[in-house]
Amino acid sequence: MQLDDSDGALDSWAGFCALTGDLVGGAGDLSVGPRLAPAVADLCARGLATLVRDYFLHNLEETFKNNAVKTFWQKFHPYNNSSAVERIKFCVQESWPEDVLSTALEDICLEKSYQEKCVLVLVHTLQSYEEKARNRKLQAAECSSSLMPRYQLMVSSVLLTTLPLSFPEILNVYFKKKLEELNTLMDGSGDNDQLASHEFSGGSNVSAWDSKMDIDSQETVISESGNLVKNIGKVVRDLRCLGFTSMTEDSYSSAIIWLLKSKVHELAGDDYRIPVLGCVKKWIQAVPLQFLHALLTYLGDSVDYESESSGLKSPLASRPSSFPGIGVPSEALLRWHMRLEYFAYETLQDLRIGKLFEIIVDYPESSPAIEDLKQCLEYTGQHSKLVDSFISSLRYRLLTAGASTNDILHQYVSTIKALRSIDPTGVFLEAVGEPIRDYLRGRKDTIKCIVTMLTDGSGGNTSGAGNAGDNLLEELNRDAENQENADYDDHTNMDEKQAWLNSESWEPDPVEADPLKGSRNRRKIDILGLMVSIIGSKDQLVNEYRVMLAEKLLSKSDFDIDSDIRTLELLKIHFGESSMQKCEIMLNDLIDSKRTNSNIKTSLLRTIETVTGQEEAEMSHDVLDATIISSNFWPPIQTEDLTVPASVDQMLSDFAKRFHQIKTPRKLLWKKNLGTVKLELQFEDRSMQFTVVPVHAAIIMRFQENPSWTSKTLATEIGIPVDSLNRRIGFWTSKGVLTESVGADVDDHIFTVVDSMSDVNKNSIVNESSEAFQMNEDEGESSISSVEEQLKKEMTVYEKFIIGMLTNFGNMTLDKIHNTLKMFCAEPSYDKSLQQLQGFLSGLVSDEKLEMRDGSYLLKK
Amino acid sequence: MRAFLPRTLALLCSQRPGRLELPLARMKVKILQWHAVASWTWDAQDETCGICRMAFDGCCPDCKFPGDDCPLIWGACNHAFHLHCILKWVNSQTSTPLCPMCRREWQFKG
Ligand SMILES: [Zn+2]
Ligand SMILES: [Zn+2]
Ligand SMILES: [Zn+2]
């Protein structure tokens, strides 16, 4: 090795440089290549191989940067230099950015492939030198092998360092447009009916999918889409070749995801009555997966590369899955499938969760949407998202002063029913229901509304859904029966083996579960139980029911209680026979009354027939019916004195006498203010029928003797206070039967029968007769003290304690008041529940004695 | 308003504060149905049965329904008990049964 032969080295270097310049700038002319060998060999022999390599690469870089790269980016200048608004104009052009992109890529790749050939020339030259050197056992730097990788690295670094900011955006637009095109192509083919028919079948059977293809039309679609994919594939390959591998993949991935998202939104929409999940899944297979398959195949990536899967087998791979038109999918495709499905589930889930409030309002019509949501959540496990989002929409939309208690309760029941299918363990329901229950506890009419909803077939159901005349209780009972039939766990004769198996299959509660609230194995969603938990205890519910039942029974004009008996039987199932004992006695009283009535009436009529001269009795005993109650078992009943007309009084005492004869030594005590009277007012020119309470009848009957009464005299006659009379008589003036005028005494009003209709609007007569047998609503003044009144009475003794406490402490929370009362109230001892106290306090708040601020009570100033 | 009332009517009212003597009314009230409400009672002197301490108008601990199903019975001493209660009592006594209230010999009132 002649290291001091510097002239020779310079010659070789000059020759190498000149030849390199010719080769690299040679525009496709590789002929100079072979002449490179002697100079390169000489330089290498002098240990300058790395210098040769670096110079060569530098030369390539300069050429590439100044020519190909410059022209490449120049193609995109018009777009890059425009404003955001102007860019839209580009995007709407059909061929943009496809044309620009593909020609630009074509040009630069052409240039690059020429340069690669140049690189190969040098590689070969170096290789042959290195080979000779090895044969002569000479040491030489191995430069040939690193040349090509260095070149590739150079290409991508040049491109990336000169990359305009908007280039990824251009790529994105390109892929979006191409995928959209592909989507319309696929959608426009036979897939349409398949997607449509799938909407109704709801399943997701893959094998059924490819069986009924229309071959002819399908083939054109396949070839068209094949071309489309090939074009895309070419662009992708070129981009990869330039080192944009990950940018490209990001770009088409996000385009696919974008398309998937818009597809989910399009399919899902605001119609909750059709399932969409199956459709979405179908579409994923039909469009994006077909595309990816074609793309990966084109790029030669479809072969399984086990090394990359790093031992992680996707769960999908275990399926014997064969995609339509794809065959057994590659690992990469399976990963894509999972990724896309997950994204679809998540998108649909978010969409449905966002609208869950509306969906539940629509329930059960919206159950397909619920079913979709259930599947999505099973896949994504994001139940907590549902809980958080739904609670906030509840607070915002339902738990407001404007919503009626009935509406809240109905939405609550719908929520329970809807969520029960998503969440059979009730864990999330527990979380969602808590704010509703808390809110309802603060409302005074909650118990009443719940009882009405449970027991009243018509009144409670405002939404109109469900069977008419069917109360919630009956529905719940049907559900319970169905559950029982399908329930194997609950068999009473569950043997030890079964118990062991059950304990084996035990799974921990999801994290949202409150550990204090029981484990999922025991938890069964019990709507009634959830309703009772709002009220606080079943006793309160039963008590309220008893009051409502009493009110209903006492205002009946017949003894038809079939539906009440049915309701009672259902309540007995849920609350136990002993809790319902008093109610049962009440109903039994009506049954007994019916029997006693007919006994007494037949015997009375027989007597009258035999006694002559009685025929002119003003009233036949036939018109009298009596409900005879066992008052010890009824809620407290407010009795008021009332003097009924003598004819009626006679009838009542005849009846009572006969009762005493039949049931000796039992006696009847009339509650004359209670009951229902049907009567007809007969005038010369008209007659009107009314159903009224006895006091109304007593009032109007007095006007037979006299067409005019002053309120004081009439009150005395009837035996009720004047102010009460003035209130009650309003019924008849409002009906136009009586008129009111003022007498000499300001307090003493005069009431007179409106005898002739001549001066009254005739229309009102027509209205009157159609209104007949309608109880006046003002008469809703109940004769039964409501539970609330009873409680108020019982609680009043504590009022002074509460006021005293608040005077000392300023403000106190509900709990604190409750605990303090429990601790210090010995005489009388305090035995009320927190709910009862809350009800009482909210009464004091509405009486403006107290104020509630930030969860604390304080004295109203 | 009151100032414009016909003088005669005002006079009439001041003279006869009670019933106004006017021609007989032509309105008739026909009762079609009078559905009344009453409660029953055994009408015993005491409120509760001296044996079970339950109300007479209720029923003894063994019964479900009051009234016909759980009648009262009076002794010759005029003390009343639930029939079922006094029968149980009488049957439990080994010697001559006495009234649980007054300790006189128990005899059913004829
Ligand atoms: Zn007794
Ligand atoms: Zn008894
Ligand atoms: Zn006695």
Short mmCIF file of C-alpha atoms in Angstrom, two decimals, chain A residues 229-536:
data_model
loop_
_atom_site.label_atom_id
_atom_site.label_comp_id
_atom_site.label_asym_id
_atom_site.label_seq_id
_atom_site.Cartn_x
_atom_site.Cartn_y
_atom_site.Cartn_z
CA VAL A 229 -57.90 0.50 -4.35
CA LYS A 230 -55.01 -0.09 -6.74
CA ASN A 231 -54.67 3.64 -7.30
CA ILE A 232 -54.75 4.28 -3.60
CA GLY A 233 -52.30 1.47 -3.09
CA LYS A 234 -49.94 3.04 -5.56
CA VAL A 235 -50.04 6.35 -3.76
CA VAL A 236 -49.48 4.60 -0.44
CA ARG A 237 -46.58 2.65 -1.83
CA ASP A 238 -44.98 5.78 -3.25
CA LEU A 239 -45.43 7.62 0.00
CA ARG A 240 -43.88 4.75 1.91
CA CYS A 241 -41.06 4.68 -0.54
CA LEU A 242 -40.35 8.31 0.28
CA GLY A 243 -40.27 7.52 3.97
CA PHE A 244 -43.75 8.77 4.82
CA THR A 245 -44.77 5.36 6.15
CA SER A 246 -46.22 6.32 9.49
CA MET A 247 -47.63 9.61 8.27
CA THR A 248 -49.45 7.72 5.55
CA GLU A 249 -50.78 5.10 7.86
CA ASP A 250 -51.97 7.74 10.31
CA SER A 251 -53.61 9.51 7.48
CA TYR A 252 -55.63 6.64 6.07
CA SER A 253 -56.41 5.37 9.55
CA SER A 254 -57.89 8.67 10.55
CA ALA A 255 -59.77 8.83 7.26
CA ILE A 256 -61.23 5.39 7.91
CA ILE A 257 -62.14 6.34 11.45
CA TRP A 258 -63.70 9.56 10.23
CA LEU A 259 -65.76 7.68 7.69
CA LEU A 260 -66.76 5.12 10.27
CA LYS A 261 -67.81 7.83 12.64
CA SER A 262 -69.95 9.59 10.08
CA LYS A 263 -71.40 6.24 9.04
CA VAL A 264 -72.37 5.46 12.64
CA HIS A 265 -73.98 8.86 13.01
CA GLU A 266 -75.80 8.44 9.73
CA LEU A 267 -77.10 4.98 10.60
CA ALA A 268 -77.92 5.74 14.20
CA GLY A 269 -79.61 9.09 13.83
CA ASP A 270 -82.38 10.00 16.22
CA ASP A 271 -84.50 6.94 15.63
CA TYR A 272 -84.27 4.70 18.64
CA ARG A 273 -86.72 2.14 17.39
CA ILE A 274 -84.40 0.24 15.10
CA PRO A 275 -81.21 -1.55 15.99
CA VAL A 276 -78.15 -0.19 14.19
CA LEU A 277 -75.24 -2.05 15.66
CA GLY A 278 -75.60 -4.97 13.29
CA CYS A 279 -75.64 -2.60 10.34
CA VAL A 280 -72.56 -0.82 11.50
CA LYS A 281 -70.69 -4.07 11.93
CA LYS A 282 -71.80 -5.20 8.52
CA TRP A 283 -70.64 -1.98 7.01
CA ILE A 284 -67.25 -2.30 8.65
CA GLN A 285 -66.79 -5.59 6.88
CA ALA A 286 -68.19 -4.36 3.63
CA VAL A 287 -66.22 -1.17 3.23
CA PRO A 288 -63.22 -0.41 5.41
CA LEU A 289 -62.12 -3.98 5.85
CA GLN A 290 -62.45 -4.75 2.17
CA PHE A 291 -60.44 -1.66 1.47
CA LEU A 292 -57.76 -2.51 3.98
CA HIS A 293 -57.59 -6.04 2.75
CA ALA A 294 -57.12 -4.89 -0.81
CA LEU A 295 -54.60 -2.30 0.24
CA LEU A 296 -52.55 -4.63 2.39
CA THR A 297 -52.60 -7.25 -0.33
CA TYR A 298 -51.48 -4.70 -2.89
CA LEU A 299 -48.68 -3.55 -0.65
CA GLY A 300 -47.71 -7.14 0.03
CA ASP A 301 -48.36 -6.75 3.76
CA SER A 302 -51.11 -9.31 4.04
CA VAL A 303 -48.77 -12.10 4.97
CA ASP A 304 -48.81 -12.84 8.64
CA TYR A 305 -45.74 -11.58 10.33
CA GLU A 306 -45.77 -13.46 13.58
CA SER A 307 -42.82 -11.51 14.91
CA GLU A 308 -44.89 -8.39 15.07
CA SER A 309 -47.82 -9.92 16.87
CA SER A 310 -45.43 -10.61 19.75
CA GLY A 311 -47.36 -13.57 21.02
CA LEU A 312 -50.50 -11.51 21.57
CA LYS A 313 -53.28 -13.46 19.97
CA SER A 314 -56.31 -11.35 19.28
CA PRO A 315 -59.51 -12.82 20.61
CA LEU A 316 -60.93 -12.56 17.14
CA ALA A 317 -58.30 -14.92 15.81
CA SER A 318 -59.76 -17.73 17.81
CA ARG A 319 -62.97 -17.46 15.85
CA PRO A 320 -63.15 -19.62 12.76
CA SER A 321 -63.67 -16.35 10.97
CA SER A 322 -63.52 -16.06 7.29
CA PHE A 323 -64.41 -12.66 5.98
CA PRO A 324 -66.62 -12.41 2.95
CA GLY A 325 -64.53 -12.00 -0.16
CA ILE A 326 -61.36 -12.10 1.90
CA GLY A 327 -60.98 -15.60 3.14
CA VAL A 328 -58.94 -16.17 6.23
CA PRO A 329 -57.83 -12.69 7.24
CA SER A 330 -54.31 -11.77 8.12
CA GLU A 331 -53.30 -10.83 11.61
CA ALA A 332 -53.04 -7.20 10.55
CA LEU A 333 -56.54 -7.25 9.18
CA LEU A 334 -57.88 -8.85 12.33
CA ARG A 335 -56.30 -6.12 14.35
CA TRP A 336 -57.93 -3.58 12.11
CA HIS A 337 -61.24 -5.32 12.52
CA MET A 338 -61.01 -5.19 16.27
CA ARG A 339 -59.91 -1.61 16.23
CA LEU A 340 -62.72 -0.52 13.95
CA GLU A 341 -65.36 -2.44 15.86
CA TYR A 342 -64.18 -1.01 19.12
CA PHE A 343 -64.33 2.43 17.66
CA ALA A 344 -67.80 1.79 16.29
CA TYR A 345 -69.01 0.53 19.65
CA GLU A 346 -67.54 3.51 21.38
CA THR A 347 -68.99 5.99 18.91
CA LEU A 348 -72.45 4.48 19.02
CA GLN A 349 -72.27 4.19 22.78
CA ASP A 350 -71.33 7.85 23.17
CA LEU A 351 -74.07 8.85 20.78
CA ARG A 352 -76.68 6.85 22.68
CA ILE A 353 -75.46 7.90 26.10
CA GLY A 354 -75.74 11.51 25.02
CA LYS A 355 -79.38 10.91 24.17
CA LEU A 356 -80.17 8.46 26.95
CA PHE A 357 -82.69 10.76 28.55
CA GLU A 358 -84.77 10.92 25.36
CA ILE A 359 -84.30 7.21 24.77
CA ILE A 360 -85.68 6.45 28.20
CA VAL A 361 -88.61 8.78 27.67
CA ASP A 362 -89.34 6.70 24.58
CA TYR A 363 -88.95 3.40 26.39
CA PRO A 364 -90.07 0.67 25.66
CA GLU A 365 -90.37 1.73 22.00
CA SER A 366 -86.71 2.62 22.14
CA SER A 367 -85.57 -0.79 23.37
CA PRO A 368 -83.57 -1.49 20.19
CA ALA A 369 -81.38 1.49 21.03
CA ILE A 370 -81.05 0.21 24.58
CA GLU A 371 -80.08 -3.22 23.31
CA ASP A 372 -77.41 -1.65 21.08
CA LEU A 373 -76.13 0.37 23.98
CA LYS A 374 -75.97 -2.71 26.12
CA GLN A 375 -73.81 -4.54 23.58
CA CYS A 376 -71.57 -1.50 23.16
CA LEU A 377 -71.03 -1.20 26.88
CA GLU A 378 -70.30 -4.88 27.23
CA TYR A 379 -67.57 -4.39 24.68
CA THR A 380 -66.12 -1.11 25.89
CA GLY A 381 -66.79 -1.49 29.61
CA GLN A 382 -67.38 2.25 29.88
CA HIS A 383 -70.48 2.02 32.08
CA SER A 384 -69.25 4.80 34.28
CA LYS A 385 -69.53 7.16 31.33
CA LEU A 386 -73.21 6.32 31.18
CA VAL A 387 -73.68 6.87 34.87
CA ASP A 388 -71.96 10.27 34.90
CA SER A 389 -73.60 11.57 31.77
CA PHE A 390 -77.06 10.35 32.68
CA ILE A 391 -76.93 11.75 36.18
CA SER A 392 -76.00 15.16 34.88
CA SER A 393 -78.82 15.14 32.34
CA LEU A 394 -81.22 14.03 35.06
CA ARG A 395 -80.19 16.91 37.24
CA TYR A 396 -80.48 19.35 34.41
CA ARG A 397 -83.70 18.16 32.85
CA LEU A 398 -85.75 16.22 35.34
CA LEU A 399 -84.90 17.08 38.88
CA THR A 400 -86.15 20.63 38.61
CA ALA A 401 -88.99 22.48 40.24
CA GLY A 402 -90.88 22.53 36.96
CA ALA A 403 -91.18 18.76 36.62
CA SER A 404 -94.18 17.15 38.25
CA THR A 405 -93.63 14.40 40.76
CA ASN A 406 -95.58 12.09 38.53
CA ASP A 407 -93.31 12.78 35.57
CA ILE A 408 -90.24 12.19 37.69
CA LEU A 409 -91.62 8.92 38.97
CA HIS A 410 -92.51 7.74 35.51
CA GLN A 411 -89.10 8.61 34.17
CA TYR A 412 -87.63 6.80 37.16
CA VAL A 413 -89.62 3.67 36.44
CA SER A 414 -88.70 3.84 32.76
CA THR A 415 -85.09 4.30 33.75
CA ILE A 416 -85.25 1.23 35.93
CA LYS A 417 -86.85 -0.81 33.19
CA ALA A 418 -84.46 0.39 30.53
CA LEU A 419 -81.29 0.09 32.56
CA ARG A 420 -82.30 -3.26 33.93
CA SER A 421 -81.53 -4.85 30.57
CA ILE A 422 -78.19 -3.04 30.26
CA ASP A 423 -77.25 -3.75 33.81
CA PRO A 424 -78.95 -6.84 35.19
CA THR A 425 -77.01 -6.61 38.42
CA GLY A 426 -78.44 -3.21 39.22
CA VAL A 427 -75.08 -1.73 40.12
CA PHE A 428 -75.31 1.24 37.79
CA LEU A 429 -78.99 1.64 38.41
CA GLU A 430 -78.14 2.09 42.03
CA ALA A 431 -75.83 4.96 41.13
CA VAL A 432 -78.23 6.56 38.67
CA GLY A 433 -81.26 6.14 40.88
CA GLU A 434 -79.75 7.74 43.93
CA PRO A 435 -80.14 11.38 42.85
CA ILE A 436 -83.70 10.72 41.70
CA ARG A 437 -84.60 9.10 44.99
CA ASP A 438 -82.95 11.87 46.97
CA TYR A 439 -84.84 14.46 45.03
CA LEU A 440 -88.18 12.72 45.36
CA ARG A 441 -87.75 12.36 49.09
CA GLY A 442 -87.84 16.13 49.36
CA ARG A 443 -91.22 16.38 47.68
CA LYS A 444 -94.37 16.31 49.70
CA ASP A 445 -96.60 14.53 47.21
CA THR A 446 -94.16 11.72 46.47
CA ILE A 447 -95.81 9.03 48.58
CA LYS A 448 -99.21 9.87 47.22
CA CYS A 449 -97.97 9.78 43.64
CA ILE A 450 -96.19 6.49 44.18
CA VAL A 451 -99.22 4.87 45.70
CA THR A 452 -101.41 6.20 42.91
CA MET A 453 -99.01 4.94 40.31
CA LEU A 454 -98.82 1.54 41.94
CA THR A 455 -102.47 1.01 42.51
CA ASP A 456 -104.41 3.14 40.09
CA GLY A 457 -104.75 1.79 36.60
CA SER A 458 -105.81 4.90 34.78
CA GLY A 459 -104.73 7.93 36.77
CA GLY A 460 -101.05 7.30 37.10
CA ASN A 461 -100.16 6.50 33.57
CA THR A 462 -99.73 9.86 31.88
CA SER A 463 -97.53 8.65 29.07
CA GLY A 464 -100.27 6.44 27.72
CA ALA A 465 -97.89 3.54 27.35
CA GLY A 466 -98.73 0.15 28.69
CA ASN A 467 -102.07 -1.53 28.92
CA ALA A 468 -104.93 0.70 29.90
CA GLY A 469 -106.42 -0.12 33.25
CA ASP A 470 -103.29 -1.92 34.23
CA ASN A 471 -101.52 -0.52 37.23
CA LEU A 472 -97.81 -0.67 37.83
CA LEU A 473 -98.29 -3.26 40.51
CA GLU A 474 -99.95 -5.69 38.15
CA GLU A 475 -97.22 -5.12 35.65
CA LEU A 476 -94.58 -5.73 38.27
CA ASN A 477 -96.29 -8.88 39.27
CA ARG A 478 -96.30 -10.19 35.74
CA ASP A 479 -92.62 -9.39 35.54
CA ALA A 480 -91.98 -11.20 38.77
CA GLU A 481 -93.75 -14.28 37.49
CA ASN A 482 -91.71 -14.22 34.31
CA GLN A 483 -88.54 -13.80 36.28
CA GLU A 484 -89.41 -16.66 38.53
CA ASN A 485 -90.02 -18.93 35.59
CA ALA A 486 -86.69 -18.10 34.08
CA ASP A 487 -84.83 -18.19 37.34
CA TYR A 488 -83.00 -21.34 38.23
CA ASP A 489 -81.08 -19.87 41.12
CA ASP A 490 -84.09 -19.34 43.23
CA HIS A 491 -85.34 -22.88 43.48
CA THR A 492 -86.14 -23.63 47.03
CA ASN A 493 -84.75 -27.12 46.86
CA MET A 494 -81.35 -25.97 45.70
CA ASP A 495 -79.03 -28.71 46.78
CA GLU A 496 -75.53 -28.36 48.10
CA LYS A 497 -73.93 -29.10 44.81
CA GLN A 498 -75.83 -26.30 43.17
CA ALA A 499 -74.90 -23.97 46.00
CA TRP A 500 -71.31 -24.87 45.50
CA LEU A 501 -71.55 -24.26 41.79
CA ASN A 502 -73.09 -20.89 42.45
CA SER A 503 -70.32 -19.89 44.75
CA GLU A 504 -67.83 -21.07 42.12
CA SER A 505 -69.30 -18.78 39.51
CA TRP A 506 -69.21 -15.82 41.83
CA GLU A 507 -67.63 -12.73 40.35
CA PRO A 508 -66.68 -9.59 42.20
CA ASP A 509 -68.97 -6.60 41.79
CA PRO A 510 -67.91 -4.00 39.27
CA VAL A 511 -66.03 -1.12 40.86
CA GLU A 512 -69.06 1.16 40.81
CA ALA A 513 -70.79 -1.08 43.29
CA ASP A 514 -71.23 0.22 46.76
CA PRO A 515 -70.02 -2.63 48.95
CA LEU A 516 -72.62 -1.77 51.55
CA LYS A 517 -75.46 -2.42 49.19
CA GLY A 518 -75.23 -6.12 48.84
CA SER A 519 -73.61 -8.37 46.35
CA ARG A 520 -74.83 -9.01 42.86
CA ASN A 521 -75.79 -12.56 43.53
CA ARG A 522 -78.44 -11.53 45.94
CA ARG A 523 -79.46 -8.43 44.07
CA LYS A 524 -82.47 -8.72 41.88
CA ILE A 525 -83.90 -5.59 40.42
CA ASP A 526 -87.04 -5.00 42.34
CA ILE A 527 -88.88 -1.95 41.09
CA LEU A 528 -91.26 -2.00 44.00
CA GLY A 529 -88.37 -2.20 46.41
CA LEU A 530 -86.81 0.80 44.74
CA MET A 531 -90.07 2.71 45.04
CA VAL A 532 -90.36 1.79 48.70
CA SER A 533 -86.81 2.94 49.29
CA ILE A 534 -87.86 6.41 48.13
CA ILE A 535 -90.57 6.51 50.72
CA GLY A 536 -88.39 5.16 53.45
#
